[in-house]
Amino acid sequence: MALELDGFAVLHRIGANRAVFEGISSEVAKVARSLLVKLLKDKRTGVDGVRAVRAALGAEPFALVVDGLTDAEIKSIAKRLDKHNPVLIDGDAATVRKLVGALADGSTEPASRPRAASRGSTKAPKSKKEPTAPKTIARISFKSAGATRGR
């Protein structure tokens, strides 16, 4: 029967006793960064989740993690967090990084979906015609109703 290891408790103890774990400090940094990147790239991590991560880490460590992301990674994260923002269409990676940072610290909210341009805006609006009363027919002929087909 395998025992489960509490990873959070182990990482907490490693962080509390840095002198003891000095030999693996570079590995700890790599693992911590990879875990944070994995969390940021997760589909289920929304804007509220990113804000919670930034609040837990602090501004500077979060900024270091975001700065370490590749251009493709930061753009995919930004598209997931704020898919209607026009910065994503023509913005460079630095602008997209600023957008993710602003979304994380709460200074920017995700952009709302743009409304589609209405079609036919160059045409004049149609005038509504007033309904007319139906014409009354004096007499209806049923002469053709009794027709028979000849063979």
mmCIF file of C-alpha atoms in Angstrom:
data_model
loop_
_atom_site.group_PDB
_atom_site.id
_atom_site.type_symbol
_atom_site.label_atom_id
_atom_site.label_comp_id
_atom_site.label_asym_id
_atom_site.label_seq_id
_atom_site.Cartn_x
_atom_site.Cartn_y
_atom_site.Cartn_z
ATOM 1 C CA MET A 1 0.000 0.000 0.000
ATOM 2 C CA ALA A 2 1.561 3.270 -1.130
ATOM 3 C CA LEU A 3 1.529 6.235 1.169
ATOM 4 C CA GLU A 4 0.615 9.677 -0.076
ATOM 5 C CA LEU A 5 3.131 12.441 0.489
ATOM 6 C CA ASP A 6 1.779 15.893 1.313
ATOM 7 C CA GLY A 7 3.640 17.965 -1.263
ATOM 8 C CA PHE A 8 2.591 21.303 0.201
ATOM 9 C CA ALA A 9 3.900 20.364 3.624
ATOM 10 C CA VAL A 10 7.202 19.163 2.145
ATOM 11 C CA LEU A 11 7.667 22.330 0.099
ATOM 12 C CA HIS A 12 6.799 24.414 3.156
ATOM 13 C CA ARG A 13 9.443 22.607 5.208
ATOM 14 C CA ILE A 14 12.021 22.998 2.428
ATOM 15 C CA GLY A 15 11.299 26.728 2.313
ATOM 16 C CA ALA A 16 11.485 27.043 6.091
ATOM 17 C CA ASN A 17 14.847 25.217 6.261
ATOM 18 C CA ARG A 18 16.752 26.586 3.267
ATOM 19 C CA ALA A 19 20.164 25.964 4.810
ATOM 20 C CA VAL A 20 19.512 22.232 5.078
ATOM 21 C CA PHE A 21 18.336 21.991 1.459
ATOM 22 C CA GLU A 22 20.959 24.294 -0.059
ATOM 23 C CA GLY A 23 22.207 21.557 -2.398
ATOM 24 C CA ILE A 24 18.898 21.373 -4.246
ATOM 25 C CA SER A 25 17.979 25.069 -4.252
ATOM 26 C CA SER A 26 18.213 25.368 -8.048
ATOM 27 C CA GLU A 27 15.953 22.328 -8.482
ATOM 28 C CA VAL A 28 13.448 23.750 -6.009
ATOM 29 C CA ALA A 29 13.297 26.985 -8.030
ATOM 30 C CA LYS A 30 12.770 25.065 -11.291
ATOM 31 C CA VAL A 31 10.036 22.890 -9.806
ATOM 32 C CA ALA A 32 8.273 25.876 -8.230
ATOM 33 C CA ARG A 33 8.359 27.797 -11.508
ATOM 34 C CA SER A 34 7.113 24.819 -13.528
ATOM 35 C CA LEU A 35 4.242 24.290 -11.083
ATOM 36 C CA LEU A 36 3.212 27.943 -11.343
ATOM 37 C CA VAL A 37 3.407 27.915 -15.147
ATOM 38 C CA LYS A 38 1.330 24.743 -15.229
ATOM 39 C CA LEU A 39 -1.277 26.375 -12.998
ATOM 40 C CA LEU A 40 -1.407 29.535 -15.124
ATOM 41 C CA LYS A 41 -1.787 27.488 -18.328
ATOM 42 C CA ASP A 42 -4.559 25.311 -16.884
ATOM 43 C CA LYS A 43 -7.931 25.774 -18.615
ATOM 44 C CA ARG A 44 -9.753 25.937 -15.306
ATOM 45 C CA THR A 45 -7.668 28.863 -14.020
ATOM 46 C CA GLY A 46 -9.655 31.990 -14.812
ATOM 47 C CA VAL A 47 -9.075 35.646 -13.986
ATOM 48 C CA ASP A 48 -10.084 35.106 -10.357
ATOM 49 C CA GLY A 49 -7.630 32.209 -10.078
ATOM 50 C CA VAL A 50 -4.774 34.265 -11.529
ATOM 51 C CA ARG A 51 -5.590 37.081 -9.099
ATOM 52 C CA ALA A 52 -5.536 34.613 -6.206
ATOM 53 C CA VAL A 53 -2.135 33.266 -7.334
ATOM 54 C CA ARG A 54 -0.729 36.802 -7.541
ATOM 55 C CA ALA A 55 -2.119 37.644 -4.095
ATOM 56 C CA ALA A 56 -0.584 34.491 -2.608
ATOM 57 C CA LEU A 57 2.833 34.976 -4.238
ATOM 58 C CA GLY A 58 3.143 38.733 -4.152
ATOM 59 C CA ALA A 59 3.688 41.181 -6.983
ATOM 60 C CA GLU A 60 7.402 40.639 -7.609
ATOM 61 C CA PRO A 61 7.516 36.809 -7.722
ATOM 62 C CA PHE A 62 4.417 36.769 -9.927
ATOM 63 C CA ALA A 63 5.993 39.289 -12.301
ATOM 64 C CA LEU A 64 9.144 37.145 -12.488
ATOM 65 C CA VAL A 65 7.094 34.092 -13.435
ATOM 66 C CA VAL A 66 5.158 36.037 -16.097
ATOM 67 C CA ASP A 67 8.378 37.529 -17.492
ATOM 68 C CA GLY A 68 9.849 34.029 -17.781
ATOM 69 C CA LEU A 69 7.025 32.769 -19.992
ATOM 70 C CA THR A 70 7.619 32.405 -23.717
ATOM 71 C CA ASP A 71 5.736 34.637 -26.141
ATOM 72 C CA ALA A 72 3.463 31.770 -27.195
ATOM 73 C CA GLU A 73 2.684 30.832 -23.582
ATOM 74 C CA ILE A 74 1.828 34.386 -22.540
ATOM 75 C CA LYS A 75 -0.402 34.890 -25.595
ATOM 76 C CA SER A 76 -2.302 31.654 -24.973
ATOM 77 C CA ILE A 77 -2.831 32.593 -21.310
ATOM 78 C CA ALA A 78 -3.995 36.087 -22.285
ATOM 79 C CA LYS A 79 -6.404 34.700 -24.914
ATOM 80 C CA ARG A 80 -7.945 32.427 -22.337
ATOM 81 C CA LEU A 81 -8.277 35.190 -19.730
ATOM 82 C CA ASP A 82 -9.434 38.019 -22.011
ATOM 83 C CA LYS A 83 -10.306 36.671 -25.458
ATOM 84 C CA HIS A 84 -12.076 39.816 -26.712
ATOM 85 C CA ASN A 85 -9.284 42.297 -25.967
ATOM 86 C CA PRO A 86 -8.037 44.088 -29.109
ATOM 87 C CA VAL A 87 -4.452 44.037 -27.753
ATOM 88 C CA LEU A 88 -4.308 40.331 -28.586
ATOM 89 C CA ILE A 89 -4.832 40.994 -32.284
ATOM 90 C CA ASP A 90 -2.058 43.467 -32.962
ATOM 91 C CA GLY A 91 -0.127 43.696 -29.680
ATOM 92 C CA ASP A 92 3.418 42.477 -29.214
ATOM 93 C CA ALA A 93 4.487 40.121 -26.414
ATOM 94 C CA ALA A 94 5.479 42.967 -24.061
ATOM 95 C CA THR A 95 2.033 44.544 -24.364
ATOM 96 C CA VAL A 96 0.366 41.184 -23.772
ATOM 97 C CA ARG A 97 2.542 40.660 -20.653
ATOM 98 C CA LYS A 98 1.379 44.045 -19.350
ATOM 99 C CA LEU A 99 -2.213 43.018 -20.023
ATOM 100 C CA VAL A 100 -1.818 39.776 -18.045
ATOM 101 C CA GLY A 101 -0.177 41.713 -15.201
ATOM 102 C CA ALA A 102 -2.999 44.261 -15.196
ATOM 103 C CA LEU A 103 -5.617 41.504 -15.190
ATOM 104 C CA ALA A 104 -3.812 39.792 -12.314
ATOM 105 C CA ASP A 105 -3.547 42.883 -10.117
ATOM 106 C CA GLY A 106 -7.146 43.893 -10.789
ATOM 107 C CA SER A 107 -6.446 47.211 -12.485
ATOM 108 C CA THR A 108 -8.056 45.918 -15.710
ATOM 109 C CA GLU A 109 -11.152 43.822 -16.235
ATOM 110 C CA PRO A 110 -11.607 41.486 -19.218
ATOM 111 C CA ALA A 111 -12.970 43.237 -22.301
ATOM 112 C CA SER A 112 -16.568 42.591 -23.217
ATOM 113 C CA ARG A 113 -17.507 41.020 -26.510
ATOM 114 C CA PRO A 114 -17.628 43.613 -29.293
ATOM 115 C CA ARG A 115 -20.958 44.036 -31.021
ATOM 116 C CA ALA A 116 -21.142 43.030 -34.662
ATOM 117 C CA ALA A 117 -21.564 45.846 -37.145
ATOM 118 C CA SER A 118 -25.122 46.084 -38.394
ATOM 119 C CA ARG A 119 -25.643 45.174 -42.020
ATOM 120 C CA GLY A 120 -27.180 47.597 -44.450
ATOM 121 C CA SER A 121 -26.415 50.677 -42.415
ATOM 122 C CA THR A 122 -25.978 52.669 -45.642
ATOM 123 C CA LYS A 123 -29.567 52.031 -46.737
ATOM 124 C CA ALA A 124 -32.404 54.257 -45.656
ATOM 125 C CA PRO A 125 -34.751 52.606 -43.192
ATOM 126 C CA LYS A 126 -37.870 51.119 -44.724
ATOM 127 C CA SER A 127 -41.069 53.010 -44.097
ATOM 128 C CA LYS A 128 -43.841 50.978 -42.566
ATOM 129 C CA LYS A 129 -46.989 50.819 -44.640
ATOM 130 C CA GLU A 130 -50.310 51.093 -42.951
ATOM 131 C CA PRO A 131 -52.368 47.930 -43.319
ATOM 132 C CA THR A 132 -55.252 48.245 -45.763
ATOM 133 C CA ALA A 133 -58.632 46.629 -45.413
ATOM 134 C CA PRO A 134 -59.110 43.513 -47.570
ATOM 135 C CA LYS A 135 -61.130 43.926 -50.751
ATOM 136 C CA THR A 136 -64.529 42.365 -50.743
ATOM 137 C CA ILE A 137 -65.513 40.344 -53.779
ATOM 138 C CA ALA A 138 -69.109 40.614 -54.849
ATOM 139 C CA ARG A 139 -69.475 37.081 -56.120
ATOM 140 C CA ILE A 140 -67.289 34.016 -56.360
ATOM 141 C CA SER A 141 -67.750 31.655 -59.288
ATOM 142 C CA PHE A 142 -67.485 27.937 -58.610
ATOM 143 C CA LYS A 143 -67.859 27.009 -62.264
ATOM 144 C CA SER A 144 -64.409 25.465 -62.508
ATOM 145 C CA ALA A 145 -64.955 23.352 -59.409
ATOM 146 C CA GLY A 146 -67.150 20.892 -61.282
ATOM 147 C CA ALA A 147 -64.741 20.324 -64.156
ATOM 148 C CA THR A 148 -63.951 16.747 -65.161
ATOM 149 C CA ARG A 149 -60.944 15.454 -66.945
ATOM 150 C CA GLY A 150 -61.511 13.960 -70.323
ATOM 151 C CA ARG A 151 -59.604 10.854 -71.393
#
